[in-house]
Structure formats: structure tokens, C-alpha cells
């Protein structure tokens, strides 16, 4: 993993790491993080926190992705409309059947070329080959999978069959409201990619596991973050 450099920063590295973690881990604004740090005696402007998230967020996300285990081979693909910079854009996302975010891309269109871009990125970056690809009824997925020779893996379904992808949009919608919509396509792509890596690291289906298992998973997640942000 790539080590982070905190040289020429006035604040200690632990403060910067904690501020970045708070912002991406919880549904907080920059001003909320500023207030939380102020309560602990750290006087820092919210604009400084914004600069920290832009500089260190993507680096930590890359390190977290390198530490992740291979995902499930059952993939769920879906797209959702977002208003970004006053324009209607489409957020294309892929998750596995355990809820881990595999990849996402913000695009201007909802067509075959857009579906191809998502699928090619998935095939290039994932450590496993897909066994099943579940989508909604959008024909762009069918055309894209035909071009890639993956039509035999396709399971086009109704809303219920693709519930895993539909439900995975909820954390994104909460952050979108908190941020009062994304301001540009580039900033949305950067934030969502980093948020996905942090979300995957700390995501536990706590209603399905015991308290002892939850404590172990939580300790492993914090250990992964500490290593990625070192």
C-alpha cells in the first residue's frame, strides 16, 4: 500500500485521519466535523477539512481496496438518476449479493455505451469472474453483455430480483441530501468512489451476527483503516 505523507501540514496526522474518517464514515457535513473536532479542543476550519478529504480520501480509498477480499461472483447492476450541477446525470453502480460496492461511474447517458463502461471496469478491476449478473429490465445491459460475450450470465429481473442493488442506493441518497446535491460530475465521482471504499470496510450486516462477531468485525475494520491511513 502507498504510505500517506502529512508533511507541511500544521495539524497532527492523527487529527487529519480522524477528520477524514468522520466525514466519509458518517452522514456528516464539513461543518459537523468541524464542530466535533472543536468539542475535542481542535480548532480547524471546515474548508481545511474539505481540502483534507480531497487530498487524502482517494489515497486511503485505494489502500482500502487493495486490502479487500475477493467479492462474491453474483453481481447486481443498477442505475439511478442524480441531479449534479443542475443537470440530470446517471449513477451506474454494481454491488455483489452481500451488499459490497464493486464499482460505480457517473455518466451523462443511460445507453449501451454507458453500460459497457461500467461492465468493462468491473471485468478489469475485480478479482473474480462473475457467475451471475442480475439487472433490471433496461435493454442497454442486454446489448452490452452481448458485446462482451456474457449474455449467458445475464438474469434480467423485476424490482424484487434486483433488490440488493436498489437498497444499496439508500446511503448515497442520504449523503446527497446532506450535501444539498453534488456540485459537479468530477466531484461526485471522487466522493462516491471514496465513500464506497469506506462503506465496504465498515459494512456489517449486524442484524445477522452475534455481538461477539460484531466486535471482531468492527476491530478488523478499524485495523484496516489504520493500515490504509498510515
mmCIF file of C-alpha atoms in Angstrom, residues 31-224:
data_model
loop_
_atom_site.group_PDB
_atom_site.id
_atom_site.type_symbol
_atom_site.label_atom_id
_atom_site.label_comp_id
_atom_site.label_asym_id
_atom_site.label_seq_id
_atom_site.Cartn_x
_atom_site.Cartn_y
_atom_site.Cartn_z
ATOM 1 C CA UNK A 31 -19.298 21.935 9.447
ATOM 2 C CA UNK A 32 -20.484 18.964 11.521
ATOM 3 C CA UNK A 33 -16.951 17.552 11.544
ATOM 4 C CA UNK A 34 -15.611 20.989 12.490
ATOM 5 C CA UNK A 35 -17.985 21.076 15.492
ATOM 6 C CA UNK A 36 -16.997 17.577 16.610
ATOM 7 C CA UNK A 37 -13.307 18.447 16.466
ATOM 8 C CA UNK A 38 -13.917 21.762 18.270
ATOM 9 C CA UNK A 39 -15.602 19.855 21.110
ATOM 10 C CA UNK A 40 -12.322 17.957 21.482
ATOM 11 C CA UNK A 41 -10.270 21.162 21.539
ATOM 12 C CA UNK A 42 -9.162 21.143 17.890
ATOM 13 C CA UNK A 43 -9.827 24.496 16.206
ATOM 14 C CA UNK A 44 -9.890 23.847 12.457
ATOM 15 C CA UNK A 45 -11.905 25.471 9.666
ATOM 16 C CA UNK A 46 -14.369 23.367 7.674
ATOM 17 C CA UNK A 47 -12.630 24.453 4.449
ATOM 18 C CA UNK A 48 -9.425 22.879 5.719
ATOM 19 C CA UNK A 49 -11.324 19.658 6.392
ATOM 20 C CA UNK A 50 -12.670 19.777 2.828
ATOM 21 C CA UNK A 51 -9.111 20.037 1.494
ATOM 22 C CA UNK A 52 -8.068 17.065 3.646
ATOM 23 C CA UNK A 53 -10.869 14.902 2.281
ATOM 24 C CA UNK A 54 -9.967 15.791 -1.321
ATOM 25 C CA UNK A 55 -6.251 15.100 -0.820
ATOM 26 C CA UNK A 56 -6.272 12.051 1.460
ATOM 27 C CA UNK A 57 -9.677 10.462 0.785
ATOM 28 C CA UNK A 58 -8.830 8.912 -2.618
ATOM 29 C CA UNK A 59 -5.424 7.724 -1.369
ATOM 30 C CA UNK A 60 -6.965 5.953 1.620
ATOM 31 C CA UNK A 61 -9.691 4.503 -0.615
ATOM 32 C CA UNK A 62 -7.084 2.964 -2.936
ATOM 33 C CA UNK A 63 -5.288 1.395 0.026
ATOM 34 C CA UNK A 64 -8.560 0.019 1.418
ATOM 35 C CA UNK A 65 -9.433 -1.549 -1.925
ATOM 36 C CA UNK A 66 -6.084 -3.345 -2.025
ATOM 37 C CA UNK A 67 -6.838 -4.918 1.350
ATOM 38 C CA UNK A 68 -10.317 -6.181 0.467
ATOM 39 C CA UNK A 69 -11.008 -9.851 -0.072
ATOM 40 C CA UNK A 70 -12.421 -11.027 -3.387
ATOM 41 C CA UNK A 71 -16.147 -10.216 -3.665
ATOM 42 C CA UNK A 72 -18.985 -12.612 -4.372
ATOM 43 C CA UNK A 73 -19.309 -13.693 -8.040
ATOM 44 C CA UNK A 74 -23.034 -12.826 -8.045
ATOM 45 C CA UNK A 75 -23.302 -9.224 -9.238
ATOM 46 C CA UNK A 76 -26.235 -6.806 -9.214
ATOM 47 C CA UNK A 77 -26.199 -3.780 -11.545
ATOM 48 C CA UNK A 78 -28.440 -0.749 -11.448
ATOM 49 C CA UNK A 79 -28.523 2.924 -12.391
ATOM 50 C CA UNK A 80 -30.111 5.884 -10.645
ATOM 51 C CA UNK A 81 -30.785 9.478 -11.703
ATOM 52 C CA UNK A 82 -28.880 12.232 -9.884
ATOM 53 C CA UNK A 83 -29.069 15.999 -10.269
ATOM 54 C CA UNK A 84 -25.467 17.196 -10.447
ATOM 55 C CA UNK A 85 -24.626 20.821 -11.186
ATOM 56 C CA UNK A 86 -28.212 21.409 -12.285
ATOM 57 C CA UNK A 87 -28.078 18.578 -14.851
ATOM 58 C CA UNK A 88 -29.642 15.113 -14.887
ATOM 59 C CA UNK A 89 -26.851 12.549 -14.804
ATOM 60 C CA UNK A 90 -26.870 8.807 -14.179
ATOM 61 C CA UNK A 91 -25.025 6.984 -11.435
ATOM 62 C CA UNK A 92 -24.295 3.421 -12.594
ATOM 63 C CA UNK A 93 -23.415 1.064 -9.736
ATOM 64 C CA UNK A 94 -22.579 -2.592 -9.228
ATOM 65 C CA UNK A 95 -22.809 -4.480 -5.923
ATOM 66 C CA UNK A 96 -22.428 -8.131 -5.032
ATOM 67 C CA UNK A 97 -25.087 -10.213 -3.310
ATOM 68 C CA UNK A 98 -23.644 -9.347 0.111
ATOM 69 C CA UNK A 99 -24.029 -5.604 -0.444
ATOM 70 C CA UNK A 100 -20.395 -4.704 -1.148
ATOM 71 C CA UNK A 101 -19.993 -1.939 -3.717
ATOM 72 C CA UNK A 102 -17.938 -3.275 -6.627
ATOM 73 C CA UNK A 103 -17.704 -0.222 -8.847
ATOM 74 C CA UNK A 104 -19.565 2.933 -9.814
ATOM 75 C CA UNK A 105 -19.377 5.532 -12.535
ATOM 76 C CA UNK A 106 -21.214 8.815 -13.107
ATOM 77 C CA UNK A 107 -22.243 9.237 -16.765
ATOM 78 C CA UNK A 108 -24.302 11.568 -18.898
ATOM 79 C CA UNK A 109 -26.289 8.881 -20.708
ATOM 80 C CA UNK A 110 -28.358 5.803 -19.990
ATOM 81 C CA UNK A 111 -27.466 3.720 -23.027
ATOM 82 C CA UNK A 112 -25.379 0.764 -24.169
ATOM 83 C CA UNK A 113 -22.093 2.697 -24.180
ATOM 84 C CA UNK A 114 -22.661 3.702 -20.561
ATOM 85 C CA UNK A 115 -23.429 0.104 -19.582
ATOM 86 C CA UNK A 116 -20.300 -1.070 -21.410
ATOM 87 C CA UNK A 117 -18.116 1.367 -19.491
ATOM 88 C CA UNK A 118 -19.375 0.022 -16.170
ATOM 89 C CA UNK A 119 -19.038 -3.627 -17.215
ATOM 90 C CA UNK A 120 -15.556 -3.240 -18.680
ATOM 91 C CA UNK A 121 -14.376 -1.580 -15.494
ATOM 92 C CA UNK A 122 -15.844 -4.431 -13.476
ATOM 93 C CA UNK A 123 -14.215 -7.126 -15.577
ATOM 94 C CA UNK A 124 -10.876 -5.326 -15.430
ATOM 95 C CA UNK A 125 -10.765 -4.489 -11.716
ATOM 96 C CA UNK A 126 -12.468 -7.386 -9.909
ATOM 97 C CA UNK A 127 -10.534 -10.369 -8.630
ATOM 98 C CA UNK A 128 -13.238 -12.894 -9.557
ATOM 99 C CA UNK A 129 -15.143 -13.764 -12.691
ATOM 100 C CA UNK A 130 -18.912 -13.252 -12.449
ATOM 101 C CA UNK A 131 -21.190 -16.277 -12.265
ATOM 102 C CA UNK A 132 -24.480 -14.359 -12.425
ATOM 103 C CA UNK A 133 -25.196 -10.744 -13.438
ATOM 104 C CA UNK A 134 -28.594 -9.504 -12.260
ATOM 105 C CA UNK A 135 -30.046 -6.295 -13.711
ATOM 106 C CA UNK A 136 -33.381 -4.568 -14.085
ATOM 107 C CA UNK A 137 -35.250 -4.597 -17.382
ATOM 108 C CA UNK A 138 -33.090 -1.955 -19.121
ATOM 109 C CA UNK A 139 -32.149 -3.269 -22.566
ATOM 110 C CA UNK A 140 -28.811 -1.464 -22.520
ATOM 111 C CA UNK A 141 -27.468 -4.161 -20.204
ATOM 112 C CA UNK A 142 -28.519 -6.898 -22.613
ATOM 113 C CA UNK A 143 -26.825 -5.187 -25.560
ATOM 114 C CA UNK A 144 -23.643 -4.518 -23.580
ATOM 115 C CA UNK A 145 -23.428 -8.094 -22.296
ATOM 116 C CA UNK A 146 -23.940 -9.365 -25.847
ATOM 117 C CA UNK A 147 -20.905 -7.370 -26.996
ATOM 118 C CA UNK A 148 -18.803 -8.744 -24.123
ATOM 119 C CA UNK A 149 -19.942 -12.344 -24.653
ATOM 120 C CA UNK A 150 -21.528 -12.542 -21.200
ATOM 121 C CA UNK A 151 -25.172 -12.895 -22.208
ATOM 122 C CA UNK A 152 -25.335 -16.411 -20.728
ATOM 123 C CA UNK A 153 -24.703 -14.929 -17.248
ATOM 124 C CA UNK A 154 -27.468 -12.350 -17.523
ATOM 125 C CA UNK A 155 -30.517 -12.544 -15.276
ATOM 126 C CA UNK A 156 -32.791 -9.615 -16.174
ATOM 127 C CA UNK A 157 -35.352 -9.334 -13.424
ATOM 128 C CA UNK A 158 -38.032 -7.236 -11.893
ATOM 129 C CA UNK A 159 -37.573 -4.995 -8.872
ATOM 130 C CA UNK A 160 -37.607 -7.862 -6.373
ATOM 131 C CA UNK A 161 -34.843 -9.824 -8.089
ATOM 132 C CA UNK A 162 -32.584 -6.753 -8.024
ATOM 133 C CA UNK A 163 -33.464 -5.588 -4.516
ATOM 134 C CA UNK A 164 -29.838 -5.788 -3.427
ATOM 135 C CA UNK A 165 -28.833 -3.061 -5.896
ATOM 136 C CA UNK A 166 -31.940 -0.971 -5.236
ATOM 137 C CA UNK A 167 -31.378 -0.952 -1.477
ATOM 138 C CA UNK A 168 -27.700 -0.100 -1.876
ATOM 139 C CA UNK A 169 -28.683 3.306 -3.274
ATOM 140 C CA UNK A 170 -30.062 4.429 0.107
ATOM 141 C CA UNK A 171 -26.732 5.514 1.700
ATOM 142 C CA UNK A 172 -25.957 7.510 -1.458
ATOM 143 C CA UNK A 173 -29.308 9.273 -1.318
ATOM 144 C CA UNK A 174 -28.734 10.204 2.332
ATOM 145 C CA UNK A 175 -25.353 11.742 1.535
ATOM 146 C CA UNK A 176 -26.774 13.508 -1.496
ATOM 147 C CA UNK A 177 -29.381 15.225 0.691
ATOM 148 C CA UNK A 178 -26.816 16.103 3.367
ATOM 149 C CA UNK A 179 -24.550 17.697 0.748
ATOM 150 C CA UNK A 180 -27.500 19.509 -0.893
ATOM 151 C CA UNK A 181 -26.789 17.673 -4.168
ATOM 152 C CA UNK A 182 -23.439 17.087 -5.811
ATOM 153 C CA UNK A 183 -21.836 20.102 -7.444
ATOM 154 C CA UNK A 184 -20.048 18.547 -10.435
ATOM 155 C CA UNK A 185 -19.590 15.214 -12.169
ATOM 156 C CA UNK A 186 -15.911 15.010 -11.197
ATOM 157 C CA UNK A 187 -16.500 15.797 -7.519
ATOM 158 C CA UNK A 188 -19.407 13.327 -7.368
ATOM 159 C CA UNK A 189 -17.257 10.562 -8.887
ATOM 160 C CA UNK A 190 -14.397 11.305 -6.467
ATOM 161 C CA UNK A 191 -16.575 11.420 -3.371
ATOM 162 C CA UNK A 192 -18.679 8.363 -4.224
ATOM 163 C CA UNK A 193 -15.638 6.227 -5.049
ATOM 164 C CA UNK A 194 -14.031 7.080 -1.712
ATOM 165 C CA UNK A 195 -17.294 6.674 0.172
ATOM 166 C CA UNK A 196 -17.782 3.213 -1.377
ATOM 167 C CA UNK A 197 -14.365 2.005 -0.188
ATOM 168 C CA UNK A 198 -15.015 3.218 3.371
ATOM 169 C CA UNK A 199 -18.562 1.833 3.320
ATOM 170 C CA UNK A 200 -17.310 -1.606 2.233
ATOM 171 C CA UNK A 201 -14.730 -1.650 5.029
ATOM 172 C CA UNK A 202 -17.159 -0.839 7.835
ATOM 173 C CA UNK A 203 -20.267 -2.530 6.447
ATOM 174 C CA UNK A 204 -21.512 -5.350 8.673
ATOM 175 C CA UNK A 205 -24.905 -6.983 8.499
ATOM 176 C CA UNK A 206 -25.222 -6.571 12.239
ATOM 177 C CA UNK A 207 -28.758 -7.960 12.393
ATOM 178 C CA UNK A 208 -27.421 -11.324 11.166
ATOM 179 C CA UNK A 209 -24.443 -11.761 13.508
ATOM 180 C CA UNK A 210 -23.813 -12.094 17.231
ATOM 181 C CA UNK A 211 -22.405 -9.318 19.390
ATOM 182 C CA UNK A 212 -19.044 -11.079 19.701
ATOM 183 C CA UNK A 213 -18.799 -11.392 15.917
ATOM 184 C CA UNK A 214 -19.756 -7.739 15.514
ATOM 185 C CA UNK A 215 -16.954 -6.674 17.865
ATOM 186 C CA UNK A 216 -14.468 -8.766 15.901
ATOM 187 C CA UNK A 217 -15.609 -7.373 12.538
ATOM 188 C CA UNK A 218 -15.503 -3.838 13.900
ATOM 189 C CA UNK A 219 -11.960 -4.283 15.226
ATOM 190 C CA UNK A 220 -10.859 -5.687 11.852
ATOM 191 C CA UNK A 221 -12.415 -2.705 10.066
ATOM 192 C CA UNK A 222 -10.638 -0.206 12.306
ATOM 193 C CA UNK A 223 -7.402 -2.111 11.818
ATOM 194 C CA UNK A 224 -7.834 -1.948 8.036
#
